[in-house]
Amino acid sequence: MIDHYDWPGGREAMLRFGPATGPVVIAAMPLFEEANRTRAFMVAILRGLAEHGIASALPDLPGTGESLRPTEQSSIRELRQAFEFVSETFSSQGRSVHGLGVRSGCLLDTLALLDSRWHLTPMDGADLLRDLSRIKQASQREGGEHFDPLDSVGDKHDLPIEIAGNFISRQLLGELSGVSAFSSETNATLRTVRLDSDPKQADLKVTGTPLWRRAEPGNDPALAMMLADDIATWVKSCAA
């Protein structure tokens, strides 16, 4: 169902799945274009969780999804703050709250007081900044232009930069160079899952398609169900 949450910047929508009681998993989508490519996949995971009797929420964080806030007005600080307020919406009801992050969405749960975190292919801000830079540089290659995402960061007169159809502020690009997701060294209640093609360390490696790399939105129902099973087992183990 469609619900909403309040944060200091206003009111935003969120989709809710599963029962109205018990633990709840809050999902954070990847930022920018990768969100469009993976939304159907995320929804499939959350529906799979509902089949396990576990509730979930997919909030439109400020400047993402169907949010009325322009993307160019987003900042990592506000995205994290909004996620924190979503978590408080449920924790204030006495429910255990767990975070689910995909890719750069893993950067957004750091302020929230969560019972656990489950991350799929997490990336830090510097990784995202490199990806955005490559996309922008490729689009400018024909004109022989050079792009440096950190040029003039902090200049309030700078216009937002268009990257793959998203207008992104230089402030947010500047924030990315210094932000990271939780790691197992800093948070004991973290499970990290990666595709088997990813050489980085993980608690679990799975076979699947990196949908965030595709040119068009896609889904992998079999992988979504496998991940939903793993998340459900993880959430239940955290409550044991």
Coordinates of C-alpha atoms in Angstrom, one line a residue:
M1 CA 0.0 0.0 0.0
I2 CA 1.0 3.6 -0.4
D3 CA 1.8 5.4 2.9
H4 CA 3.8 8.5 3.9
Y5 CA 6.4 9.6 6.4
D6 CA 7.4 13.0 7.7
W7 CA 10.8 14.4 8.1
P8 CA 12.0 18.0 8.8
G9 CA 11.9 18.8 5.0
G10 CA 8.3 17.8 4.6
R11 CA 6.2 14.7 3.8
E12 CA 7.2 12.0 1.3
A13 CA 5.5 8.8 0.1
M14 CA 6.6 5.3 0.7
L15 CA 5.3 1.9 -0.4
R16 CA 4.6 -0.7 2.3
F17 CA 4.5 -4.5 2.0
G18 CA 3.6 -7.3 4.4
P19 CA 2.1 -7.3 7.8
A20 CA 1.4 -4.3 10.0
T21 CA 3.2 -5.8 13.0
G22 CA 6.5 -7.4 13.7
P23 CA 9.9 -6.5 12.2
V24 CA 10.1 -4.2 9.3
V25 CA 12.8 -3.8 6.6
I26 CA 13.4 -0.3 5.2
A27 CA 14.9 -0.4 1.7
A28 CA 17.3 2.2 0.2
M29 CA 17.5 2.3 -3.6
P30 CA 20.7 3.1 -5.5
L31 CA 21.0 6.8 -6.3
F32 CA 20.3 8.4 -9.7
E33 CA 20.0 6.3 -12.9
E34 CA 20.6 3.0 -11.1
A35 CA 17.4 3.5 -9.2
N36 CA 15.4 3.3 -12.4
R37 CA 17.1 0.1 -13.5
T38 CA 16.6 -1.7 -10.2
R39 CA 13.2 -0.6 -8.8
A40 CA 11.3 -3.6 -10.2
F41 CA 14.0 -5.8 -8.7
M42 CA 13.7 -4.2 -5.3
V43 CA 9.9 -4.5 -5.3
A44 CA 10.2 -8.2 -6.1
I45 CA 12.6 -8.6 -3.1
L46 CA 10.1 -6.8 -0.8
R47 CA 7.2 -8.9 -2.0
G48 CA 9.3 -12.0 -1.4
L49 CA 9.8 -10.8 2.2
A50 CA 6.1 -10.4 2.6
E51 CA 5.7 -14.1 1.7
H52 CA 7.9 -14.8 4.7
G53 CA 5.7 -12.7 6.9
I54 CA 8.2 -9.8 7.1
A55 CA 7.1 -6.2 6.5
S56 CA 9.0 -3.7 4.5
A57 CA 8.9 -0.1 3.3
L58 CA 10.3 1.5 0.2
P59 CA 10.4 5.2 0.9
D60 CA 10.8 8.0 -1.7
L61 CA 13.7 9.8 -0.1
P62 CA 13.9 13.6 -0.9
G63 CA 14.7 14.1 -4.5
T64 CA 14.3 10.5 -5.5
G65 CA 11.5 8.4 -7.0
E66 CA 8.2 10.3 -7.0
S67 CA 9.5 12.9 -4.5
L68 CA 8.4 16.5 -5.3
R69 CA 11.8 17.8 -4.2
P70 CA 14.0 18.4 -7.2
T71 CA 17.0 16.1 -7.5
E72 CA 19.4 19.0 -7.7
Q73 CA 18.3 20.1 -4.2
S74 CA 19.3 16.7 -2.7
S75 CA 22.2 16.2 -0.4
I76 CA 23.7 13.1 1.2
R77 CA 23.0 14.7 4.6
E78 CA 19.3 15.2 3.9
L79 CA 18.9 11.7 2.3
R80 CA 20.4 10.2 5.4
Q81 CA 18.3 12.3 7.7
A82 CA 15.1 11.3 5.8
F83 CA 16.0 7.6 6.1
E84 CA 16.6 8.1 9.8
F85 CA 13.0 9.6 10.2
V86 CA 11.6 6.6 8.3
S87 CA 13.2 4.2 10.7
E88 CA 11.9 6.2 13.7
T89 CA 8.4 6.0 12.2
F90 CA 8.5 2.3 12.8
S91 CA 10.7 2.1 15.9
S92 CA 8.3 4.4 17.7
Q93 CA 5.7 1.7 17.3
G94 CA 7.9 -0.7 19.1
R95 CA 8.9 -2.6 16.0
S96 CA 12.4 -3.9 15.2
V97 CA 13.8 -2.1 12.2
H98 CA 16.3 -3.4 9.7
G99 CA 18.0 -1.7 6.8
L100 CA 18.3 -3.0 3.2
G101 CA 20.6 -1.2 0.9
V102 CA 21.6 -1.8 -2.7
R103 CA 24.7 -0.2 -4.2
S104 CA 24.9 3.5 -3.3
G105 CA 21.7 3.1 -1.2
C106 CA 24.0 1.5 1.4
L107 CA 25.4 5.0 2.0
L108 CA 22.0 6.3 3.3
D109 CA 21.4 4.3 6.5
T110 CA 24.3 5.5 8.6
L111 CA 22.2 7.9 10.9
A112 CA 19.4 5.4 11.6
L113 CA 19.3 3.4 14.8
L114 CA 18.7 0.0 13.1
D115 CA 18.7 -3.5 14.6
S116 CA 20.7 -4.7 11.6
R117 CA 21.8 -3.9 8.1
W118 CA 21.8 -6.1 5.0
H119 CA 23.8 -4.7 2.0
L120 CA 23.9 -5.8 -1.6
T121 CA 27.0 -4.9 -3.5
P122 CA 27.7 -1.8 -1.3
M123 CA 29.8 1.0 -2.7
D124 CA 31.4 4.1 -1.0
G125 CA 30.9 7.6 -2.1
A126 CA 34.2 7.7 -4.0
D127 CA 33.1 4.7 -6.1
L128 CA 29.8 6.5 -7.0
L129 CA 31.7 9.7 -7.8
R130 CA 34.0 7.7 -10.2
D131 CA 31.0 6.1 -11.9
L132 CA 29.2 9.5 -12.4
S133 CA 32.4 11.0 -13.7
R134 CA 32.9 8.3 -16.3
I135 CA 29.3 8.7 -17.5
K136 CA 29.7 12.5 -17.8
Q137 CA 33.1 12.2 -19.5
A138 CA 31.8 9.8 -22.0
S139 CA 28.9 12.1 -22.9
Q140 CA 31.4 15.0 -23.4
R141 CA 34.1 13.0 -25.3
E142 CA 32.9 14.0 -28.7
G143 CA 33.2 17.7 -27.9
G144 CA 36.7 17.2 -26.4
E145 CA 35.6 18.7 -23.1
H146 CA 37.1 17.7 -19.8
F147 CA 34.9 17.1 -16.7
D148 CA 36.1 17.3 -13.1
P149 CA 33.2 16.7 -10.7
L150 CA 35.0 18.6 -7.9
D151 CA 35.7 21.8 -9.8
S152 CA 34.3 24.8 -7.9
V153 CA 32.6 22.7 -5.2
G154 CA 31.2 25.1 -2.7
D155 CA 30.5 27.9 -5.2
K156 CA 26.9 28.7 -4.5
H157 CA 26.5 30.2 -8.0
D158 CA 27.3 26.9 -9.7
L159 CA 24.4 25.4 -11.6
P160 CA 23.6 21.7 -11.1
I161 CA 25.3 19.2 -13.5
E162 CA 23.3 17.0 -15.7
I163 CA 24.5 13.4 -15.7
A164 CA 22.5 10.7 -17.5
G165 CA 19.4 12.8 -17.2
N166 CA 19.8 13.7 -13.5
F167 CA 20.6 17.2 -12.4
I168 CA 23.0 16.9 -9.5
S169 CA 24.4 19.7 -7.3
R170 CA 28.1 20.2 -7.0
Q171 CA 27.5 20.1 -3.2
L172 CA 26.3 16.5 -3.3
L173 CA 29.2 15.6 -5.6
G174 CA 31.6 17.1 -3.1
E175 CA 29.9 15.1 -0.2
L176 CA 30.5 11.9 -2.1
S177 CA 34.2 12.0 -1.8
G178 CA 34.1 11.7 1.9
V179 CA 31.2 9.3 2.7
S180 CA 31.1 5.5 3.1
A181 CA 28.7 2.8 4.1
F182 CA 28.9 0.8 7.3
S183 CA 31.5 -2.0 7.3
S184 CA 31.8 -5.2 9.2
E185 CA 34.6 -3.6 11.2
T186 CA 32.3 -0.9 12.5
N187 CA 29.0 -2.7 12.8
A188 CA 28.6 -6.3 14.0
T189 CA 25.0 -6.6 12.8
L190 CA 25.8 -6.2 9.1
R191 CA 25.5 -8.8 6.4
T192 CA 27.1 -8.1 3.0
V193 CA 26.1 -9.9 -0.1
R194 CA 27.8 -9.6 -3.5
L195 CA 27.5 -11.1 -7.0
D196 CA 30.0 -13.9 -7.6
S197 CA 31.6 -11.7 -10.3
D198 CA 32.5 -9.2 -7.6
P199 CA 36.0 -9.8 -6.2
K200 CA 35.4 -7.9 -3.0
Q201 CA 34.8 -9.6 0.4
A202 CA 31.3 -10.6 1.3
D203 CA 29.4 -12.9 3.7
L204 CA 27.6 -14.4 0.7
K205 CA 28.3 -14.6 -3.0
V206 CA 25.4 -15.2 -5.4
T207 CA 25.0 -15.8 -9.1
G208 CA 23.0 -13.1 -10.9
T209 CA 22.9 -10.2 -13.3
P210 CA 24.1 -6.8 -12.3
L211 CA 20.9 -5.1 -13.3
W212 CA 22.3 -1.7 -12.3
R213 CA 24.7 -1.9 -15.3
R214 CA 22.0 -2.5 -17.9
A215 CA 20.9 0.2 -20.3
E216 CA 17.2 -0.4 -19.5
P217 CA 15.3 -1.3 -16.3
G218 CA 15.1 -5.0 -15.7
N219 CA 14.4 -7.7 -13.2
D220 CA 15.7 -11.1 -12.0
P221 CA 12.9 -12.8 -10.2
A222 CA 14.9 -15.9 -9.3
L223 CA 17.7 -13.8 -7.7
A224 CA 15.1 -11.5 -6.0
M225 CA 13.5 -14.5 -4.3
M226 CA 16.9 -16.0 -3.3
L227 CA 17.8 -12.7 -1.7
A228 CA 14.4 -12.3 0.0
D229 CA 15.0 -15.8 1.5
D230 CA 18.4 -14.7 2.8
I231 CA 17.2 -11.4 4.2
A232 CA 14.3 -13.2 6.0
T233 CA 16.7 -15.6 7.5
W234 CA 19.0 -12.8 8.6
V235 CA 16.2 -10.7 10.2
K236 CA 15.0 -13.7 12.1
S237 CA 18.5 -14.6 13.3
C238 CA 18.9 -11.0 14.6
A239 CA 15.8 -11.4 16.7
A240 CA 17.0 -14.8 18.2

